[in-house]
mmCIF file with all atom_site columns, C-alpha atoms in Angstrom:
data_model
loop_
_atom_site.group_PDB
_atom_site.id
_atom_site.type_symbol
_atom_site.label_atom_id
_atom_site.label_alt_id
_atom_site.label_comp_id
_atom_site.label_asym_id
_atom_site.label_entity_id
_atom_site.label_seq_id
_atom_site.pdbx_PDB_ins_code
_atom_site.Cartn_x
_atom_site.Cartn_y
_atom_site.Cartn_z
_atom_site.occupancy
_atom_site.B_iso_or_equiv
_atom_site.pdbx_formal_charge
_atom_site.auth_seq_id
_atom_site.auth_comp_id
_atom_site.auth_asym_id
_atom_site.auth_atom_id
_atom_site.pdbx_PDB_model_num
ATOM 1  C CA . UNK N 1 1  ? 238.375 22.187 -72.648  1.00 82.00 ? 23  UNK N CA 1
ATOM 2  C CA . UNK N 1 2  ? 240.590 25.255 -72.897  1.00 84.00 ? 24  UNK N CA 1
ATOM 3  C CA . UNK N 1 3  ? 243.683 23.132 -72.222  1.00 82.00 ? 25  UNK N CA 1
ATOM 4  C CA . UNK N 1 4  ? 242.639 20.702 -74.962  1.00 82.00 ? 26  UNK N CA 1
ATOM 5  C CA . UNK N 1 5  ? 242.199 23.537 -77.447  1.00 80.00 ? 27  UNK N CA 1
ATOM 6  C CA . UNK N 1 6  ? 245.558 25.012 -76.426  1.00 78.00 ? 28  UNK N CA 1
ATOM 7  C CA . UNK N 1 7  ? 247.316 21.664 -76.938  1.00 74.00 ? 29  UNK N CA 1
ATOM 8  C CA . UNK N 1 8  ? 245.528 21.006 -80.245  1.00 76.00 ? 30  UNK N CA 1
ATOM 9  C CA . UNK N 1 9  ? 245.847 24.374 -81.931  1.00 76.00 ? 31  UNK N CA 1
ATOM 10 C CA . UNK N 1 10 ? 248.365 26.400 -79.901  1.00 71.00 ? 32  UNK N CA 1
ATOM 11 C CA . UNK N 1 11 ? 251.591 24.622 -80.774  1.00 69.00 ? 33  UNK N CA 1
ATOM 12 C CA . UNK N 1 12 ? 254.059 25.674 -83.421  1.00 71.00 ? 34  UNK N CA 1
ATOM 13 C CA . UNK N 1 13 ? 253.604 24.091 -86.820  1.00 72.00 ? 35  UNK N CA 1
ATOM 14 C CA . UNK N 1 14 ? 256.443 22.706 -88.931  1.00 75.00 ? 36  UNK N CA 1
ATOM 15 C CA . UNK N 1 15 ? 257.618 25.025 -91.659  1.00 76.00 ? 37  UNK N CA 1
ATOM 16 C CA . UNK N 1 16 ? 256.424 24.114 -95.166  1.00 79.00 ? 38  UNK N CA 1
ATOM 17 C CA . UNK N 1 17 ? 259.039 22.671 -97.492  1.00 85.00 ? 39  UNK N CA 1
ATOM 18 C CA . UNK N 1 18 ? 260.821 25.316 -99.544  1.00 85.00 ? 40  UNK N CA 1
ATOM 19 C CA . UNK N 1 19 ? 260.482 24.862 -103.296 1.00 86.00 ? 41  UNK N CA 1
ATOM 20 C CA . UNK N 1 20 ? 263.329 25.630 -105.695 1.00 86.00 ? 42  UNK N CA 1
ATOM 21 C CA . UNK N 1 21 ? 263.343 29.228 -106.901 1.00 83.00 ? 43  UNK N CA 1
ATOM 22 C CA . UNK N 1 22 ? 265.379 30.967 -109.564 1.00 80.00 ? 44  UNK N CA 1
ATOM 23 C CA . UNK N 1 23 ? 265.582 34.699 -110.298 1.00 75.00 ? 45  UNK N CA 1
ATOM 24 C CA . UNK N 1 24 ? 267.712 34.182 -113.382 1.00 80.00 ? 46  UNK N CA 1
ATOM 25 C CA . UNK N 1 25 ? 266.628 36.600 -116.084 1.00 78.00 ? 47  UNK N CA 1
ATOM 26 C CA . UNK N 1 26 ? 264.539 38.673 -113.670 1.00 77.00 ? 48  UNK N CA 1
ATOM 27 C CA . UNK N 1 27 ? 265.078 42.424 -114.001 1.00 75.00 ? 49  UNK N CA 1
ATOM 28 C CA . UNK N 1 28 ? 264.011 43.154 -110.421 1.00 76.00 ? 50  UNK N CA 1
ATOM 29 C CA . UNK N 1 29 ? 266.409 41.137 -108.232 1.00 65.00 ? 51  UNK N CA 1
ATOM 30 C CA . UNK N 1 30 ? 266.552 42.174 -104.564 1.00 72.00 ? 52  UNK N CA 1
ATOM 31 C CA . UNK N 1 31 ? 268.775 40.386 -102.056 1.00 75.00 ? 53  UNK N CA 1
ATOM 32 C CA . UNK N 1 32 ? 267.381 40.019 -98.547  1.00 75.00 ? 54  UNK N CA 1
ATOM 33 C CA . UNK N 1 33 ? 268.910 38.974 -95.256  1.00 75.00 ? 55  UNK N CA 1
ATOM 34 C CA . UNK N 1 34 ? 268.800 35.235 -94.472  1.00 75.00 ? 56  UNK N CA 1
ATOM 35 C CA . UNK N 1 35 ? 266.047 33.894 -92.239  1.00 75.00 ? 57  UNK N CA 1
ATOM 36 C CA . UNK N 1 36 ? 267.057 32.927 -88.700  1.00 73.00 ? 58  UNK N CA 1
ATOM 37 C CA . UNK N 1 37 ? 266.582 29.196 -88.144  1.00 73.00 ? 59  UNK N CA 1
ATOM 38 C CA . UNK N 1 38 ? 265.223 28.365 -84.703  1.00 68.00 ? 60  UNK N CA 1
ATOM 39 C CA . UNK N 1 39 ? 266.664 25.660 -82.497  1.00 69.00 ? 61  UNK N CA 1
ATOM 40 C CA . UNK N 1 40 ? 264.168 22.901 -81.487  1.00 63.00 ? 62  UNK N CA 1
ATOM 41 C CA . UNK N 1 41 ? 265.268 23.457 -77.878  1.00 64.00 ? 63  UNK N CA 1
ATOM 42 C CA . UNK N 1 42 ? 263.855 26.990 -78.067  1.00 68.00 ? 64  UNK N CA 1
ATOM 43 C CA . UNK N 1 43 ? 260.264 25.721 -77.947  1.00 69.00 ? 65  UNK N CA 1
ATOM 44 C CA . UNK N 1 44 ? 258.422 25.641 -74.638  1.00 71.00 ? 66  UNK N CA 1
ATOM 45 C CA . UNK N 1 45 ? 258.265 22.219 -73.019  1.00 70.00 ? 67  UNK N CA 1
ATOM 46 C CA . UNK N 1 46 ? 254.590 21.531 -73.945  1.00 69.00 ? 68  UNK N CA 1
ATOM 47 C CA . UNK N 1 47 ? 255.385 22.057 -77.643  1.00 69.00 ? 69  UNK N CA 1
ATOM 48 C CA . UNK N 1 48 ? 258.207 19.535 -77.830  1.00 65.00 ? 70  UNK N CA 1
ATOM 49 C CA . UNK N 1 49 ? 257.752 15.947 -78.998  1.00 63.00 ? 71  UNK N CA 1
ATOM 50 C CA . UNK N 1 50 ? 255.214 13.967 -77.052  1.00 60.00 ? 72  UNK N CA 1
ATOM 51 C CA . UNK N 1 51 ? 256.617 11.093 -74.958  1.00 57.00 ? 73  UNK N CA 1
ATOM 52 C CA . UNK N 1 52 ? 254.638 8.468  -76.879  1.00 54.00 ? 74  UNK N CA 1
ATOM 53 C CA . UNK N 1 53 ? 256.270 9.424  -80.194  1.00 58.00 ? 75  UNK N CA 1
ATOM 54 C CA . UNK N 1 54 ? 259.247 7.104  -80.241  1.00 58.00 ? 76  UNK N CA 1
ATOM 55 C CA . UNK N 1 55 ? 261.459 6.563  -83.238  1.00 63.00 ? 77  UNK N CA 1
ATOM 56 C CA . UNK N 1 56 ? 261.307 3.115  -84.765  1.00 64.00 ? 78  UNK N CA 1
ATOM 57 C CA . UNK N 1 57 ? 257.750 2.377  -83.637  1.00 65.00 ? 79  UNK N CA 1
ATOM 58 C CA . UNK N 1 58 ? 254.795 2.441  -85.973  1.00 70.00 ? 80  UNK N CA 1
ATOM 59 C CA . UNK N 1 59 ? 252.146 2.854  -83.277  1.00 72.00 ? 81  UNK N CA 1
ATOM 60 C CA . UNK N 1 60 ? 252.006 4.426  -79.800  1.00 76.00 ? 82  UNK N CA 1
ATOM 61 C CA . UNK N 1 61 ? 252.735 2.325  -76.727  1.00 78.00 ? 83  UNK N CA 1
ATOM 62 C CA . UNK N 1 62 ? 249.385 1.269  -75.175  1.00 84.00 ? 84  UNK N CA 1
ATOM 63 C CA . UNK N 1 63 ? 250.929 1.370  -71.675  1.00 84.00 ? 85  UNK N CA 1
ATOM 64 C CA . UNK N 1 64 ? 251.064 5.180  -71.882  1.00 83.00 ? 86  UNK N CA 1
ATOM 65 C CA . UNK N 1 65 ? 247.287 5.598  -72.243  1.00 88.00 ? 87  UNK N CA 1
ATOM 66 C CA . UNK N 1 66 ? 244.290 5.109  -69.968  1.00 92.00 ? 88  UNK N CA 1
ATOM 67 C CA . UNK N 1 67 ? 243.145 1.469  -69.601  1.00 93.00 ? 89  UNK N CA 1
ATOM 68 C CA . UNK N 1 68 ? 240.084 1.719  -71.917  1.00 93.00 ? 90  UNK N CA 1
ATOM 69 C CA . UNK N 1 69 ? 242.110 3.389  -74.668  1.00 91.00 ? 91  UNK N CA 1
ATOM 70 C CA . UNK N 1 70 ? 245.062 1.042  -74.107  1.00 90.00 ? 92  UNK N CA 1
ATOM 71 C CA . UNK N 1 71 ? 242.733 -1.929 -74.565  1.00 91.00 ? 93  UNK N CA 1
ATOM 72 C CA . UNK N 1 72 ? 241.497 -0.504 -77.888  1.00 90.00 ? 94  UNK N CA 1
ATOM 73 C CA . UNK N 1 73 ? 245.078 0.127  -79.048  1.00 87.00 ? 95  UNK N CA 1
ATOM 74 C CA . UNK N 1 74 ? 246.136 -3.421 -78.135  1.00 88.00 ? 96  UNK N CA 1
ATOM 75 C CA . UNK N 1 75 ? 243.174 -4.849 -80.059  1.00 89.00 ? 97  UNK N CA 1
ATOM 76 C CA . UNK N 1 76 ? 243.824 -2.640 -83.081  1.00 86.00 ? 98  UNK N CA 1
ATOM 77 C CA . UNK N 1 77 ? 247.602 -2.983 -83.358  1.00 81.00 ? 99  UNK N CA 1
ATOM 78 C CA . UNK N 1 78 ? 248.234 -6.203 -81.478  1.00 77.00 ? 100 UNK N CA 1
ATOM 79 C CA . UNK N 1 79 ? 250.257 -6.723 -78.311  1.00 64.00 ? 101 UNK N CA 1
ATOM 80 C CA . UNK N 1 80 ? 253.502 -7.534 -80.154  1.00 57.00 ? 102 UNK N CA 1
ATOM 81 C CA . UNK N 1 81 ? 254.881 -4.038 -79.443  1.00 48.00 ? 103 UNK N CA 1
ATOM 82 C CA . UNK N 1 82 ? 254.744 -4.386 -75.669  1.00 48.00 ? 104 UNK N CA 1
ATOM 83 C CA . UNK N 1 83 ? 257.348 -7.170 -75.748  1.00 46.00 ? 105 UNK N CA 1
#
């Protein structure tokens, strides 16, 4: 259970989208140092993309799951992906 909680809640979250901001006309304008952008390769292996997340596919590949769950996925999304 601890491993499940770690996988579910322990990973890094994507940064929220930055909204446009203007300080034009503001009397208190302070310049700060730029934020360091991290490289996706800097994350630990468990926090990287999962192997069943493939680009160009709408749904996960049923072959990567246990047989009962794979059967449910095939029924729900059809077997056309496995081809």
